[in-house]
PDB file of C-alpha atoms and ligand atoms in Angstrom:
ATOM      1  CA  MET A   1     -11.764   7.888 -16.110  1.00  0.00           C
ATOM      2  CA  ASP A   2     -11.733  11.231 -17.868  1.00  0.00           C
ATOM      3  CA  ARG A   3     -10.780  12.896 -14.576  1.00  0.00           C
ATOM      4  CA  LEU A   4      -8.262  10.362 -13.264  1.00  0.00           C
ATOM      5  CA  CYS A   5      -4.724  11.663 -12.830  1.00  0.00           C
ATOM      6  CA  ILE A   6      -1.738   9.869 -11.303  1.00  0.00           C
ATOM      7  CA  HIS A   7       1.306  11.521  -9.722  1.00  0.00           C
ATOM      8  CA  THR A   8       4.627  10.243 -11.026  1.00  0.00           C
ATOM      9  CA  ALA A   9       5.687   9.853  -7.364  1.00  0.00           C
ATOM     10  CA  THR A  10       2.940   7.239  -7.018  1.00  0.00           C
ATOM     11  CA  THR A  11       4.793   5.013  -9.485  1.00  0.00           C
ATOM     12  CA  ARG A  12       8.259   6.194  -8.537  1.00  0.00           C
ATOM     13  CA  PRO A  13      10.174   3.236 -10.048  1.00  0.00           C
ATOM     14  CA  LEU A  14       8.866   4.168 -13.531  1.00  0.00           C
ATOM     15  CA  SER A  15      10.684   6.685 -15.705  1.00  0.00           C
ATOM     16  CA  LEU A  16       8.519   9.471 -17.074  1.00  0.00           C
ATOM     17  CA  ASP A  17       8.364   7.759 -20.490  1.00  0.00           C
ATOM     18  CA  LEU A  18       7.326   4.449 -18.999  1.00  0.00           C
ATOM     19  CA  ALA A  19       4.792   6.137 -16.722  1.00  0.00           C
ATOM     20  CA  LEU A  20       3.216   7.803 -19.759  1.00  0.00           C
ATOM     21  CA  GLU A  21       2.951   4.465 -21.525  1.00  0.00           C
ATOM     22  CA  VAL A  22       1.534   2.601 -18.529  1.00  0.00           C
ATOM     23  CA  TYR A  23      -0.949   5.342 -17.568  1.00  0.00           C
ATOM     24  CA  ALA A  24      -2.216   5.744 -21.125  1.00  0.00           C
ATOM     25  CA  GLU A  25      -2.664   1.968 -21.507  1.00  0.00           C
ATOM     26  CA  ALA A  26      -4.690   1.869 -18.292  1.00  0.00           C
ATOM     27  CA  GLY A  27      -6.948   4.663 -19.501  1.00  0.00           C
ATOM     28  CA  VAL A  28      -5.619   7.324 -17.129  1.00  0.00           C
ATOM     29  CA  THR A  29      -6.012  10.782 -18.648  1.00  0.00           C
ATOM     30  CA  GLY A  30      -3.931  13.107 -16.454  1.00  0.00           C
ATOM     31  CA  ILE A  31      -0.412  13.178 -15.056  1.00  0.00           C
ATOM     32  CA  THR A  32       1.098  15.273 -12.293  1.00  0.00           C
ATOM     33  CA  VAL A  33       4.832  15.423 -12.771  1.00  0.00           C
ATOM     34  CA  TRP A  34       7.198  15.413  -9.822  1.00  0.00           C
ATOM     35  CA  ARG A  35      10.377  17.306 -10.455  1.00  0.00           C
ATOM     36  CA  ASP A  36      12.591  14.256  -9.891  1.00  0.00           C
ATOM     37  CA  ALA A  37      10.908  12.696 -12.948  1.00  0.00           C
ATOM     38  CA  LEU A  38      12.228  15.644 -14.987  1.00  0.00           C
ATOM     39  CA  ALA A  39      15.794  15.417 -13.691  1.00  0.00           C
ATOM     40  CA  GLY A  40      18.272  15.539 -16.554  1.00  0.00           C
ATOM     41  CA  ARG A  41      15.528  16.059 -19.130  1.00  0.00           C
ATOM     42  CA  ASP A  42      14.520  18.994 -21.238  1.00  0.00           C
ATOM     43  CA  PRO A  43      11.093  20.019 -19.879  1.00  0.00           C
ATOM     44  CA  GLN A  44       9.814  21.136 -23.290  1.00  0.00           C
ATOM     45  CA  THR A  45      10.605  17.743 -24.789  1.00  0.00           C
ATOM     46  CA  ALA A  46       8.965  16.081 -21.795  1.00  0.00           C
ATOM     47  CA  GLY A  47       5.913  18.279 -22.363  1.00  0.00           C
ATOM     48  CA  ARG A  48       5.683  17.166 -26.000  1.00  0.00           C
ATOM     49  CA  ARG A  49       5.907  13.522 -24.905  1.00  0.00           C
ATOM     50  CA  ILE A  50       3.118  14.011 -22.380  1.00  0.00           C
ATOM     51  CA  ALA A  51       0.922  15.597 -25.055  1.00  0.00           C
ATOM     52  CA  SER A  52       1.646  12.908 -27.612  1.00  0.00           C
ATOM     53  CA  ALA A  53       0.793  10.209 -25.052  1.00  0.00           C
ATOM     54  CA  GLY A  54      -2.635  11.843 -24.861  1.00  0.00           C
ATOM     55  CA  LEU A  55      -2.285  12.828 -21.212  1.00  0.00           C
ATOM     56  CA  ALA A  56      -3.045  16.198 -19.667  1.00  0.00           C
ATOM     57  CA  PRO A  57      -0.243  17.704 -17.574  1.00  0.00           C
ATOM     58  CA  VAL A  58      -2.233  18.541 -14.440  1.00  0.00           C
ATOM     59  CA  SER A  59       0.423  20.057 -12.201  1.00  0.00           C
ATOM     60  CA  LEU A  60       4.078  20.146 -11.285  1.00  0.00           C
ATOM     61  CA  CYS A  61       5.071  18.969  -7.800  1.00  0.00           C
ATOM     62  CA  ARG A  62       6.489  20.615  -6.024  1.00  0.00           C
ATOM     63  CA  GLY A  63       7.666  24.074  -5.110  1.00  0.00           C
ATOM     64  CA  GLY A  64       7.674  25.783  -1.753  1.00  0.00           C
ATOM     65  CA  PHE A  65      10.042  25.342   1.215  1.00  0.00           C
ATOM     66  CA  PHE A  66      10.051  29.086   1.784  1.00  0.00           C
ATOM     67  CA  VAL A  67      11.005  28.908   5.479  1.00  0.00           C
ATOM     68  CA  SER A  68      14.477  29.309   6.914  1.00  0.00           C
ATOM     69  CA  PRO A  69      16.174  31.356   9.637  1.00  0.00           C
ATOM     70  CA  GLU A  70      18.730  32.336   6.981  1.00  0.00           C
ATOM     71  CA  GLU A  71      17.897  34.921   4.372  1.00  0.00           C
ATOM     72  CA  ALA A  72      20.295  33.412   1.831  1.00  0.00           C
ATOM     73  CA  VAL A  73      18.452  30.102   2.050  1.00  0.00           C
ATOM     74  CA  ARG A  74      15.102  31.844   1.571  1.00  0.00           C
ATOM     75  CA  LYS A  75      16.455  33.635  -1.496  1.00  0.00           C
ATOM     76  CA  ARG A  76      17.689  30.362  -2.965  1.00  0.00           C
ATOM     77  CA  ALA A  77      14.238  28.899  -2.402  1.00  0.00           C
ATOM     78  CA  ILE A  78      12.659  31.720  -4.396  1.00  0.00           C
ATOM     79  CA  LEU A  79      15.036  31.071  -7.296  1.00  0.00           C
ATOM     80  CA  ASP A  80      14.215  27.387  -7.176  1.00  0.00           C
ATOM     81  CA  ASN A  81      10.490  28.149  -7.176  1.00  0.00           C
ATOM     82  CA  GLU A  82      10.978  30.371 -10.215  1.00  0.00           C
ATOM     83  CA  THR A  83      12.643  27.423 -11.943  1.00  0.00           C
ATOM     84  CA  ALA A  84       9.672  25.256 -10.974  1.00  0.00           C
ATOM     85  CA  LEU A  85       7.248  27.785 -12.468  1.00  0.00           C
ATOM     86  CA  ARG A  86       9.207  27.806 -15.739  1.00  0.00           C
ATOM     87  CA  GLU A  87       9.342  24.005 -15.803  1.00  0.00           C
ATOM     88  CA  ALA A  88       5.580  23.855 -15.274  1.00  0.00           C
ATOM     89  CA  ALA A  89       5.033  26.249 -18.167  1.00  0.00           C
ATOM     90  CA  GLU A  90       7.392  24.225 -20.351  1.00  0.00           C
ATOM     91  CA  ILE A  91       5.617  20.919 -19.734  1.00  0.00           C
ATOM     92  CA  GLY A  92       2.268  22.666 -20.205  1.00  0.00           C
ATOM     93  CA  ALA A  93       1.082  22.338 -16.592  1.00  0.00           C
ATOM     94  CA  PRO A  94      -1.147  25.152 -15.321  1.00  0.00           C
ATOM     95  CA  LEU A  95      -0.212  24.694 -11.655  1.00  0.00           C
ATOM     96  CA  VAL A  96       2.706  24.346  -9.246  1.00  0.00           C
ATOM     97  CA  VAL A  97       1.858  22.685  -5.924  1.00  0.00           C
ATOM     98  CA  LEU A  98       3.552  24.203  -2.894  1.00  0.00           C
ATOM     99  CA  VAL A  99       4.791  22.353   0.166  1.00  0.00           C
ATOM    100  CA  CYS A 100       5.245  25.617   1.984  1.00  0.00           C
ATOM    101  CA  GLY A 101       8.062  24.741   4.362  1.00  0.00           C
ATOM    102  CA  ALA A 102       8.843  24.809   8.071  1.00  0.00           C
ATOM    103  CA  ASP A 103      11.988  24.943  10.141  1.00  0.00           C
ATOM    104  CA  THR A 104      12.304  24.080  13.822  1.00  0.00           C
ATOM    105  CA  ALA A 105      14.381  27.268  14.224  1.00  0.00           C
ATOM    106  CA  VAL A 106      11.488  29.453  13.034  1.00  0.00           C
ATOM    107  CA  PRO A 107       8.312  29.794  15.165  1.00  0.00           C
ATOM    108  CA  LEU A 108       5.210  28.757  13.197  1.00  0.00           C
ATOM    109  CA  PRO A 109       3.628  32.243  12.982  1.00  0.00           C
ATOM    110  CA  ALA A 110       6.904  33.688  11.662  1.00  0.00           C
ATOM    111  CA  ALA A 111       7.154  30.749   9.274  1.00  0.00           C
ATOM    112  CA  ARG A 112       3.729  31.693   7.861  1.00  0.00           C
ATOM    113  CA  ASP A 113       4.975  35.251   7.363  1.00  0.00           C
ATOM    114  CA  GLN A 114       7.948  33.904   5.403  1.00  0.00           C
ATOM    115  CA  ILE A 115       5.638  31.686   3.354  1.00  0.00           C
ATOM    116  CA  ALA A 116       3.380  34.637   2.492  1.00  0.00           C
ATOM    117  CA  ALA A 117       6.405  36.726   1.489  1.00  0.00           C
ATOM    118  CA  GLY A 118       7.811  33.880  -0.595  1.00  0.00           C
ATOM    119  CA  ILE A 119       4.572  33.330  -2.486  1.00  0.00           C
ATOM    120  CA  GLN A 120       4.131  37.078  -3.026  1.00  0.00           C
ATOM    121  CA  SER A 121       7.558  37.340  -4.609  1.00  0.00           C
ATOM    122  CA  LEU A 122       6.571  34.671  -7.156  1.00  0.00           C
ATOM    123  CA  LEU A 123       3.379  36.360  -8.305  1.00  0.00           C
ATOM    124  CA  PRO A 124       4.788  38.454 -11.188  1.00  0.00           C
ATOM    125  CA  LEU A 125       6.384  35.398 -12.806  1.00  0.00           C
ATOM    126  CA  ALA A 126       3.321  33.234 -12.146  1.00  0.00           C
ATOM    127  CA  GLU A 127       1.218  35.845 -13.917  1.00  0.00           C
ATOM    128  CA  ASP A 128       3.644  36.140 -16.841  1.00  0.00           C
ATOM    129  CA  LEU A 129       3.679  32.380 -17.339  1.00  0.00           C
ATOM    130  CA  ASN A 130       0.003  31.924 -16.465  1.00  0.00           C
ATOM    131  CA  VAL A 131       0.895  29.183 -13.974  1.00  0.00           C
ATOM    132  CA  LYS A 132      -1.039  29.167 -10.705  1.00  0.00           C
ATOM    133  CA  LEU A 133       0.300  28.344  -7.250  1.00  0.00           C
ATOM    134  CA  ALA A 134      -1.519  25.896  -4.965  1.00  0.00           C
ATOM    135  CA  ILE A 135      -0.839  25.981  -1.236  1.00  0.00           C
ATOM    136  CA  GLU A 136      -1.099  22.396  -0.016  1.00  0.00           C
ATOM    137  CA  PRO A 137      -1.876  22.207   3.697  1.00  0.00           C
ATOM    138  CA  LEU A 138       0.013  19.258   5.197  1.00  0.00           C
ATOM    139  CA  HIS A 139      -0.963  17.071   8.141  1.00  0.00           C
ATOM    140  CA  PRO A 140       0.304  18.597  11.415  1.00  0.00           C
ATOM    141  CA  MET A 141       2.734  15.705  11.876  1.00  0.00           C
ATOM    142  CA  TYR A 142       4.833  17.571   9.281  1.00  0.00           C
ATOM    143  CA  ALA A 143       4.708  20.966  11.018  1.00  0.00           C
ATOM    144  CA  ASP A 144       8.329  20.657  12.196  1.00  0.00           C
ATOM    145  CA  THR A 145      10.163  20.572   8.886  1.00  0.00           C
ATOM    146  CA  ARG A 146       7.739  20.456   5.944  1.00  0.00           C
ATOM    147  CA  SER A 147       4.919  22.915   6.332  1.00  0.00           C
ATOM    148  CA  ALA A 148       3.672  25.516   8.772  1.00  0.00           C
ATOM    149  CA  VAL A 149       0.337  25.413   6.926  1.00  0.00           C
ATOM    150  CA  ASN A 150      -1.544  22.455   8.394  1.00  0.00           C
ATOM    151  CA  THR A 151      -5.264  23.026   7.979  1.00  0.00           C
ATOM    152  CA  MET A 152      -7.678  24.302   5.353  1.00  0.00           C
ATOM    153  CA  ARG A 153      -8.391  27.242   7.641  1.00  0.00           C
ATOM    154  CA  SER A 154      -4.703  28.165   7.698  1.00  0.00           C
ATOM    155  CA  ALA A 155      -4.457  27.791   3.898  1.00  0.00           C
ATOM    156  CA  ASN A 156      -7.581  29.915   3.427  1.00  0.00           C
ATOM    157  CA  ASP A 157      -6.213  32.588   5.769  1.00  0.00           C
ATOM    158  CA  LEU A 158      -3.001  32.655   3.744  1.00  0.00           C
ATOM    159  CA  CYS A 159      -4.919  32.908   0.455  1.00  0.00           C
ATOM    160  CA  GLU A 160      -6.993  35.766   1.796  1.00  0.00           C
ATOM    161  CA  ARG A 161      -3.883  37.528   3.033  1.00  0.00           C
ATOM    162  CA  ILE A 162      -2.199  37.222  -0.381  1.00  0.00           C
ATOM    163  CA  ALA A 163      -5.485  37.909  -2.190  1.00  0.00           C
ATOM    164  CA  HIS A 164      -4.313  37.129  -5.684  1.00  0.00           C
ATOM    165  CA  PRO A 165      -6.154  35.187  -8.412  1.00  0.00           C
ATOM    166  CA  MET A 166      -3.051  33.084  -9.182  1.00  0.00           C
ATOM    167  CA  VAL A 167      -3.014  31.585  -5.653  1.00  0.00           C
ATOM    168  CA  GLY A 168      -5.290  28.824  -4.370  1.00  0.00           C
ATOM    169  CA  VAL A 169      -5.273  25.554  -2.438  1.00  0.00           C
ATOM    170  CA  ALA A 170      -4.568  21.887  -3.151  1.00  0.00           C
ATOM    171  CA  VAL A 171      -6.919  19.732  -1.059  1.00  0.00           C
ATOM    172  CA  ASP A 172      -5.292  16.413  -0.128  1.00  0.00           C
ATOM    173  CA  VAL A 173      -7.503  13.988   1.792  1.00  0.00           C
ATOM    174  CA  TYR A 174      -4.471  12.381   3.460  1.00  0.00           C
ATOM    175  CA  HIS A 175      -3.530  15.615   5.179  1.00  0.00           C
ATOM    176  CA  LEU A 176      -6.973  16.962   5.964  1.00  0.00           C
ATOM    177  CA  TRP A 177      -9.497  14.160   6.565  1.00  0.00           C
ATOM    178  CA  TRP A 178      -9.373  14.446  10.379  1.00  0.00           C
ATOM    179  CA  ASP A 179     -10.209  18.164  10.533  1.00  0.00           C
ATOM    180  CA  PRO A 180     -13.639  18.938  12.112  1.00  0.00           C
ATOM    181  CA  GLU A 181     -13.710  22.205  10.127  1.00  0.00           C
ATOM    182  CA  LEU A 182     -12.954  20.560   6.803  1.00  0.00           C
ATOM    183  CA  GLU A 183     -16.390  20.831   5.209  1.00  0.00           C
ATOM    184  CA  SER A 184     -16.903  24.482   6.126  1.00  0.00           C
ATOM    185  CA  GLU A 185     -13.350  25.461   5.219  1.00  0.00           C
ATOM    186  CA  ILE A 186     -13.568  23.749   1.814  1.00  0.00           C
ATOM    187  CA  ALA A 187     -16.784  25.725   1.242  1.00  0.00           C
ATOM    188  CA  ARG A 188     -14.965  28.900   2.307  1.00  0.00           C
ATOM    189  CA  CYS A 189     -12.162  28.118  -0.158  1.00  0.00           C
ATOM    190  CA  GLY A 190     -14.716  28.114  -2.986  1.00  0.00           C
ATOM    191  CA  ASP A 191     -13.250  28.650  -6.431  1.00  0.00           C
ATOM    192  CA  ARG A 192      -9.756  28.793  -4.966  1.00  0.00           C
ATOM    193  CA  VAL A 193      -9.731  24.981  -4.789  1.00  0.00           C
ATOM    194  CA  LEU A 194      -7.199  24.256  -7.531  1.00  0.00           C
ATOM    195  CA  ALA A 195      -6.408  20.571  -7.012  1.00  0.00           C
ATOM    196  CA  PHE A 196      -7.754  17.450  -5.287  1.00  0.00           C
ATOM    197  CA  HIS A 197      -5.404  14.673  -4.160  1.00  0.00           C
ATOM    198  CA  VAL A 198      -6.567  11.242  -2.987  1.00  0.00           C
ATOM    199  CA  CYS A 199      -5.132   8.133  -1.320  1.00  0.00           C
ATOM    200  CA  ASP A 200      -6.042   6.536   2.024  1.00  0.00           C
ATOM    201  CA  TRP A 201      -4.925   6.574   5.644  1.00  0.00           C
ATOM    202  CA  ARG A 202      -3.764   3.149   6.772  1.00  0.00           C
ATOM    203  CA  SER A 203      -4.449   2.223  10.334  1.00  0.00           C
ATOM    204  CA  PRO A 204      -2.021   1.672  11.807  1.00  0.00           C
ATOM    205  CA  THR A 205       0.271   3.777   9.671  1.00  0.00           C
ATOM    206  CA  ARG A 206       3.695   2.167   9.694  1.00  0.00           C
ATOM    207  CA  ASP A 207       5.671   5.102   8.323  1.00  0.00           C
ATOM    208  CA  LEU A 208       4.893   8.817   8.482  1.00  0.00           C
ATOM    209  CA  LEU A 209       5.905   9.416   4.863  1.00  0.00           C
ATOM    210  CA  THR A 210       5.768   6.287   2.790  1.00  0.00           C
ATOM    211  CA  ASP A 211       2.869   4.159   3.976  1.00  0.00           C
ATOM    212  CA  ARG A 212      -0.103   5.731   2.235  1.00  0.00           C
ATOM    213  CA  GLY A 213      -2.832   3.354   1.188  1.00  0.00           C
ATOM    214  CA  LEU A 214      -4.795   2.787  -1.974  1.00  0.00           C
ATOM    215  CA  MET A 215      -8.221   4.350  -1.873  1.00  0.00           C
ATOM    216  CA  GLY A 216     -10.487   2.000   0.102  1.00  0.00           C
ATOM    217  CA  GLU A 217      -7.670   0.579   2.240  1.00  0.00           C
ATOM    218  CA  GLY A 218      -8.015   3.018   5.089  1.00  0.00           C
ATOM    219  CA  CYS A 219     -10.363   5.228   7.065  1.00  0.00           C
ATOM    220  CA  ILE A 220     -10.687   8.388   4.947  1.00  0.00           C
ATOM    221  CA  PRO A 221     -14.240   9.205   3.800  1.00  0.00           C
ATOM    222  CA  ILE A 222     -12.991  10.028   0.304  1.00  0.00           C
ATOM    223  CA  ARG A 223     -16.389  10.224  -1.389  1.00  0.00           C
ATOM    224  CA  ARG A 224     -17.769  12.547   1.248  1.00  0.00           C
ATOM    225  CA  ILE A 225     -14.765  14.870   0.975  1.00  0.00           C
ATOM    226  CA  ARG A 226     -15.007  14.727  -2.828  1.00  0.00           C
ATOM    227  CA  SER A 227     -18.634  15.857  -2.568  1.00  0.00           C
ATOM    228  CA  TRP A 228     -17.572  18.867  -0.474  1.00  0.00           C
ATOM    229  CA  VAL A 229     -14.849  19.730  -2.990  1.00  0.00           C
ATOM    230  CA  GLU A 230     -17.241  19.432  -5.913  1.00  0.00           C
ATOM    231  CA  ALA A 231     -19.849  21.531  -4.120  1.00  0.00           C
ATOM    232  CA  THR A 232     -17.418  24.447  -4.646  1.00  0.00           C
ATOM    233  CA  GLY A 233     -17.753  23.933  -8.401  1.00  0.00           C
ATOM    234  CA  PHE A 234     -14.439  22.095  -8.718  1.00  0.00           C
ATOM    235  CA  ASP A 235     -14.538  19.785 -11.738  1.00  0.00           C
ATOM    236  CA  GLY A 236     -10.830  19.247 -12.320  1.00  0.00           C
ATOM    237  CA  PHE A 237      -8.733  16.098 -12.149  1.00  0.00           C
ATOM    238  CA  ILE A 238      -8.795  13.720  -9.204  1.00  0.00           C
ATOM    239  CA  GLU A 239      -5.145  13.020  -8.517  1.00  0.00           C
ATOM    240  CA  VAL A 240      -3.894   9.778  -7.022  1.00  0.00           C
ATOM    241  CA  GLU A 241      -0.852  10.534  -4.886  1.00  0.00           C
ATOM    242  CA  ILE A 242       0.415   7.519  -2.959  1.00  0.00           C
ATOM    243  CA  PHE A 243       3.867   7.269  -1.427  1.00  0.00           C
ATOM    244  CA  SER A 244       4.318   3.646  -0.473  1.00  0.00           C
ATOM    245  CA  THR A 245       7.470   1.590  -0.181  1.00  0.00           C
ATOM    246  CA  GLU A 246       5.195  -1.453  -0.268  1.00  0.00           C
ATOM    247  CA  TYR A 247       3.633  -0.521  -3.621  1.00  0.00           C
ATOM    248  CA  TRP A 248       6.855   0.800  -5.131  1.00  0.00           C
ATOM    249  CA  ALA A 249       8.298  -2.716  -4.639  1.00  0.00           C
ATOM    250  CA  GLN A 250       5.524  -4.298  -6.735  1.00  0.00           C
ATOM    251  CA  ASP A 251       4.982  -4.603 -10.472  1.00  0.00           C
ATOM    252  CA  GLN A 252       3.956  -1.088 -11.482  1.00  0.00           C
ATOM    253  CA  ARG A 253       1.690  -2.094 -14.375  1.00  0.00           C
ATOM    254  CA  SER A 254      -0.562  -4.218 -12.205  1.00  0.00           C
ATOM    255  CA  TYR A 255      -0.351  -1.557  -9.504  1.00  0.00           C
ATOM    256  CA  VAL A 256      -1.710   1.058 -11.923  1.00  0.00           C
ATOM    257  CA  ASP A 257      -4.556  -1.350 -12.771  1.00  0.00           C
ATOM    258  CA  ARG A 258      -5.312  -1.608  -9.036  1.00  0.00           C
ATOM    259  CA  ILE A 259      -5.304   2.196  -8.801  1.00  0.00           C
ATOM    260  CA  VAL A 260      -7.859   2.376 -11.603  1.00  0.00           C
ATOM    261  CA  SER A 261     -10.103  -0.209  -9.846  1.00  0.00           C
ATOM    262  CA  ALA A 262      -9.755   1.567  -6.492  1.00  0.00           C
ATOM    263  CA  TYR A 263     -10.633   4.862  -8.169  1.00  0.00           C
ATOM    264  CA  ARG A 264     -13.761   3.334  -9.667  1.00  0.00           C
ATOM    265  CA  GLU A 265     -14.866   1.680  -6.424  1.00  0.00           C
ATOM    266  CA  HIS A 266     -13.918   4.164  -3.735  1.00  0.00           C
ATOM    267  CA  VAL A 267     -13.617   7.650  -5.244  1.00  0.00           C
TER     268      VAL A 267
HETATM  269 ZN1   ZN K 301      -0.903  15.997  -2.090  1.00  0.00          ZN
END
């Protein structure tokens, strides 16, 4: 339990304050804060609340979306990412997770160039604030509009191209479990693995965004992938990130208890 973290998006109906209360009661020790949970709030105050609830702020989700055919849009994205870095620092989180972006008007290789340039422009501020950036490769079903980085290999290539100690990778089993190169590419990532996200892949999946399963409900070999991640030396939080209209409609306290049981049994 000392490594269990829940994303606020997992319990989306709960306000940040209520999430803190429910997580702490269930024995959860980490929280990853989605930016919508901070909307209209002072991040520093939110950070103090997180600390006084006894939870560790694990990361801020999410920055990114660096890709656009229009330069003005790309510039706005950089500004927004700078805001995300400051918010992360203010809540005490050491990491911003990046959904890197994609646009059907930009070919994927050019999109990766824009992503590299976007991340590079954030490095001075990331260093100043001591907040790292985690590239999260997304499942290829999102390569049209969400991310041009779709495998661990692609994320590793991008890391090596940027070659900066503030940049690493968030490994999410939902996006990566199918990849025949996953074990070797996690090993290649090494100490650049900055985060580990878990849930399960329901079969059939009824919605491409909001039908993730609780760990144990699907076909992802979570324990095996965890062993590969930990073989790199990673000993950070294991983050439960489940987007599910089905679970959001249920009582969130008992849902968090189910998350804790699923974590114990299947992760
Ligand atoms: Zn994730």
